[in-house]
Amino acid sequence: MTAQLAPTVVSRGTGLLYRANPVTLVVGAIVLSVPLFLTVDWVSALVALVLEVLLFVAAGVPLGQLVRRSWPLAIGAPLAALSMVLYGKPEGREYFAFWLAHITDGSIALAIAIAIRVFAIGIPAILMFSTIDPTDFADSLAQLVRLPSNFVLGTLAGTRLVSLFLDDWRTMAMSRRARGIADHAAPRRFAMMAFAVLVLAIRRGSKLATAMEARGFGAPTQRTWARQVSLTWVDAVLFVACLLIVAAATWAAVAAGTYRPVWSG
Amino acid sequence: MRPAAVEAFDWGWRYAGRLRWAIRGLTLAIEPGQRVLLVGPSGGGKSTLLQAIAGVNTGSEDGDAEGALRLDGQLPNAGRGRVGLVLQDPDSQVILGRVGDDVAFGCENLGVPRAEIWPRVVASLDAVGLDVPLAHPTAQLSGGQKQRLALAGVLAMQPGLVLLDEPTANLDPAGVIEVRDSVARAIGRTGATLIVVEHRVSVWADLVDRIVVLDREGAVIADGEPVDVLSQHRDRLLDDGIWVPDAPLPASLELGPVPAATGAVLAASDLTVGRTRGNPVQTALTFELGQGTSTVLTGPNGSGKTTLALTLGGLLPPLEGTVIASEGLRAGLAAEPHRWRSKELLTRIGTVLQEPEHQFVASTVADEVAIGLRALRLSAGEVAERVESALVRLRLDALARANPYTLSGGEQRRLTVASVLVTRPSLVILDEPTFGQDRVTWLELVTMLRELTTEGITLLSVSHDETYAQVLGDHRIELAPAPAGWVS
């Protein structure tokens, strides 16, 4: 066996999306969403959504998977749209009114724009964040963003304990039932359990700190990194693609005359 | 790599805020390349010594030192990376999410150049025989594999001294052998100095060339070749709870004729168990627990022993089939224990789970034992009386006001047993009650459990401990490995 077996990044796909640096994905998701938060028209949302889907399919996410992963949005979008239909700013012809609720031309247009927007902001967020591996993200935060390595590694090691807490919770709930103290009303039981899990979490944390210290963590020596993290052309391509998408979406909305920044009322 | 030397001159350590010295008056010299087994009574400061040699938890805010402790003639914390420490609990030593990264972690901290790290990682994993891909998730390793991973992480730092603090106490027999063999191979390759702390002498006796016996204060009372020490100090070692190889059990514990059951207390029929719906680990189980008998449940890791025990104890609902309590056990309630209220379980079925720390709910030992009694709304006098007698019976009376978390592992386990027995359940279920126990505690616990069955109480124990099964296995249930693809 030789050193070339050393993994660089754990790959869950071969597309661009899976080869990009996690920091690029986070920045990309922010670039895509901020301009869409600033306007509430349907043209920019639709243009962004279509271009995003094209980008993700080109970057290696099969269309079927993209649709499957987006299911939470299929619930969120109609809910957001419904509230807009009923309570959006009344404008134009009114079809229905009851107390504070008015369904008008304006509120229907707003509802459609909002529903599309939920998808246009949600899809990149879901796909990009779910692609990020915590270890790779930590490597990148320490080496590219230059966050302090003790902070990043401590947090990374701590996140691993979260999965243990879920098991702890279940086991402690059973233990409390066996001990005759699980008949209390749910809120009180929850509070007692939460405190006990917290105590256990602190104990686990201090054991982990000892194990890390025993492996030289926190030593004054300059730390090295087993994996070099660097940005590649993949990151550049993804970043530019995200910029182009928001530029195109904004330009289309302005050209169509529908651009309506949130501050314009 | 150069093997390290350790020297202690009248050394002692006292934790901050404690009156008693954890260890005191230790004078000992360990030559480079020696392999030493360090034994002594529980709570005798052996772990404290290992941590001090490793230079962890030894700041002035952690406690006070006296005398001198030297690693290669220097203060221990001056030589980071010279010492590798493997601790008892497999779960708290995994640091990162992937096997390769976890092994590389120590090298990175020591500033080893990148080009050198991966060859070291690969060689260390090979030395401990952990044959999984570098990107393998550490969460999917077994307990034995996690301990080997911790050892690999230590070896990658190329330490001159490897310290093992009860590395197999939480493992099943297969895991114990796995880890022991890995240590033998790795130390054989590197020639590093080795110090192991363990109660189970037979596991390590063949691998070490020296045994050092400490007394409760930390002074050396025997030191020499394993064969000599074990034969010359046999009685002293047995008194201190050391598992001396081939020591027979007291005659009182010989398994007599199986007590005649006066009927079934609990009956499982066509039972399927699992933690969550859709994830069965065992199916079609049909058996009975006879009143006043002791049953030992065995089977390989992941075969669902704990899940079955929790289901029988009314803590998990059966996925299919039934668990039926006898008329006598249910005493007017529904037939199935999982339908009973929490308080109703107390006098009927008592369950002691595997991890003591999952069970503690009070801030003192006495309150911990009283929890169930208070839930039963017994009078204050009755509670005090029962708590007192339970604490005396399990030798915890001197610790009545201590915080449960500050007890040693053996004491914690005794406390969980006392807390369950105190409400006098008719059926007692215990999950691995003897993990990591020294021999003295083990004998006390087993003797007490045997007495319970003569009082008519029914026992069910999940155990990997073959000696335990010999003594308490009136009946044995052996679970087959869960079919492939079933996750426990």
mmCIF file of N, CA and C in Angstrom, chain B residues 15 48 53 69 81 84-85 92 98 101 143 157 164 182 201 216 225 300 332 334 357 359 431 435 441 448 472 484:
data_model
loop_
_atom_site.group_PDB
_atom_site.id
_atom_site.type_symbol
_atom_site.label_atom_id
_atom_site.label_comp_id
_atom_site.label_asym_id
_atom_site.label_seq_id
_atom_site.Cartn_x
_atom_site.Cartn_y
_atom_site.Cartn_z
ATOM 1 N N TYR B 15 -6.097 15.226 43.097
ATOM 2 C CA TYR B 15 -6.961 16.034 42.238
ATOM 3 C C TYR B 15 -7.415 17.282 42.972
ATOM 4 N N THR B 48 -4.700 7.473 36.984
ATOM 5 C CA THR B 48 -4.083 8.770 37.258
ATOM 6 C C THR B 48 -2.621 8.760 36.834
ATOM 7 N N ILE B 53 1.749 10.312 33.050
ATOM 8 C CA ILE B 53 2.859 9.985 32.155
ATOM 9 C C ILE B 53 2.570 10.534 30.754
ATOM 10 N N LEU B 69 8.236 12.716 38.478
ATOM 11 C CA LEU B 69 7.865 11.750 37.447
ATOM 12 C C LEU B 69 8.612 12.177 36.186
ATOM 13 N N GLY B 81 3.827 13.591 21.989
ATOM 14 C CA GLY B 81 4.046 12.694 20.874
ATOM 15 C C GLY B 81 4.956 11.530 21.242
ATOM 16 N N GLY B 84 1.701 7.572 23.737
ATOM 17 C CA GLY B 84 0.349 7.395 23.200
ATOM 18 C C GLY B 84 -0.503 6.706 24.240
ATOM 19 N N LEU B 85 -1.715 7.231 24.448
ATOM 20 C CA LEU B 85 -2.594 6.718 25.503
ATOM 21 C C LEU B 85 -3.895 6.212 24.882
ATOM 22 N N SER B 92 -15.732 7.327 23.372
ATOM 23 C CA SER B 92 -15.234 8.685 23.616
ATOM 24 C C SER B 92 -13.840 8.897 23.043
ATOM 25 N N ARG B 98 -14.098 9.946 9.733
ATOM 26 C CA ARG B 98 -13.576 8.929 8.823
ATOM 27 C C ARG B 98 -12.336 8.273 9.423
ATOM 28 N N ASP B 101 -8.858 9.862 8.583
ATOM 29 C CA ASP B 101 -8.672 11.172 9.223
ATOM 30 C C ASP B 101 -8.407 11.017 10.707
ATOM 31 N N GLY B 143 -17.169 -2.012 18.842
ATOM 32 C CA GLY B 143 -16.373 -1.574 19.986
ATOM 33 C C GLY B 143 -14.908 -1.993 19.862
ATOM 34 N N MET B 157 1.512 8.238 15.621
ATOM 35 C CA MET B 157 2.340 9.298 16.200
ATOM 36 C C MET B 157 3.750 8.779 16.489
ATOM 37 N N LEU B 164 -1.939 1.762 27.878
ATOM 38 C CA LEU B 164 -3.284 1.245 27.661
ATOM 39 C C LEU B 164 -4.000 1.193 28.999
ATOM 40 N N SER B 182 -3.937 -7.199 18.402
ATOM 41 C CA SER B 182 -3.454 -5.999 17.711
ATOM 42 C C SER B 182 -2.307 -5.355 18.467
ATOM 43 N N VAL B 201 -5.765 -10.383 34.199
ATOM 44 C CA VAL B 201 -4.362 -10.710 34.006
ATOM 45 C C VAL B 201 -4.171 -11.723 32.878
ATOM 46 N N ARG B 216 -3.401 0.059 47.519
ATOM 47 C CA ARG B 216 -4.456 1.061 47.362
ATOM 48 C C ARG B 216 -3.904 2.482 47.343
ATOM 49 N N GLU B 225 8.810 -10.923 37.118
ATOM 50 C CA GLU B 225 8.325 -11.669 35.960
ATOM 51 C C GLU B 225 6.912 -12.169 36.246
ATOM 52 N N PRO B 300 -23.888 -13.461 19.706
ATOM 53 C CA PRO B 300 -22.869 -12.522 19.216
ATOM 54 C C PRO B 300 -23.355 -11.077 19.245
ATOM 55 N N GLY B 332 -53.189 -7.989 38.644
ATOM 56 C CA GLY B 332 -54.358 -7.169 38.355
ATOM 57 C C GLY B 332 -54.225 -6.245 37.162
ATOM 58 N N ALA B 334 -52.939 -5.328 32.980
ATOM 59 C CA ALA B 334 -53.012 -5.967 31.674
ATOM 60 C C ALA B 334 -51.914 -7.025 31.575
ATOM 61 N N GLU B 357 -24.301 5.416 33.408
ATOM 62 C CA GLU B 357 -24.511 6.859 33.286
ATOM 63 C C GLU B 357 -25.832 7.233 32.614
ATOM 64 N N GLN B 359 -28.531 5.980 33.563
ATOM 65 C CA GLN B 359 -29.589 5.690 34.522
ATOM 66 C C GLN B 359 -29.643 6.653 35.687
ATOM 67 N N ASP B 431 -28.521 -6.163 32.115
ATOM 68 C CA ASP B 431 -27.794 -6.169 30.843
ATOM 69 C C ASP B 431 -26.297 -6.010 31.123
ATOM 70 N N PHE B 435 -19.542 -6.317 33.229
ATOM 71 C CA PHE B 435 -18.528 -5.664 32.380
ATOM 72 C C PHE B 435 -17.515 -4.904 33.231
ATOM 73 N N THR B 441 -15.618 -7.471 43.399
ATOM 74 C CA THR B 441 -16.959 -6.964 43.112
ATOM 75 C C THR B 441 -17.784 -8.025 42.397
ATOM 76 N N MET B 448 -24.853 -12.296 45.502
ATOM 77 C CA MET B 448 -26.118 -11.672 45.847
ATOM 78 C C MET B 448 -27.233 -12.068 44.879
ATOM 79 N N LEU B 472 -24.733 -18.588 36.958
ATOM 80 C CA LEU B 472 -26.136 -18.170 37.008
ATOM 81 C C LEU B 472 -26.978 -18.691 35.847
ATOM 82 N N ALA B 484 -28.199 -11.055 7.800
ATOM 83 C CA ALA B 484 -27.503 -9.954 7.133
ATOM 84 C C ALA B 484 -28.511 -8.910 6.674
#
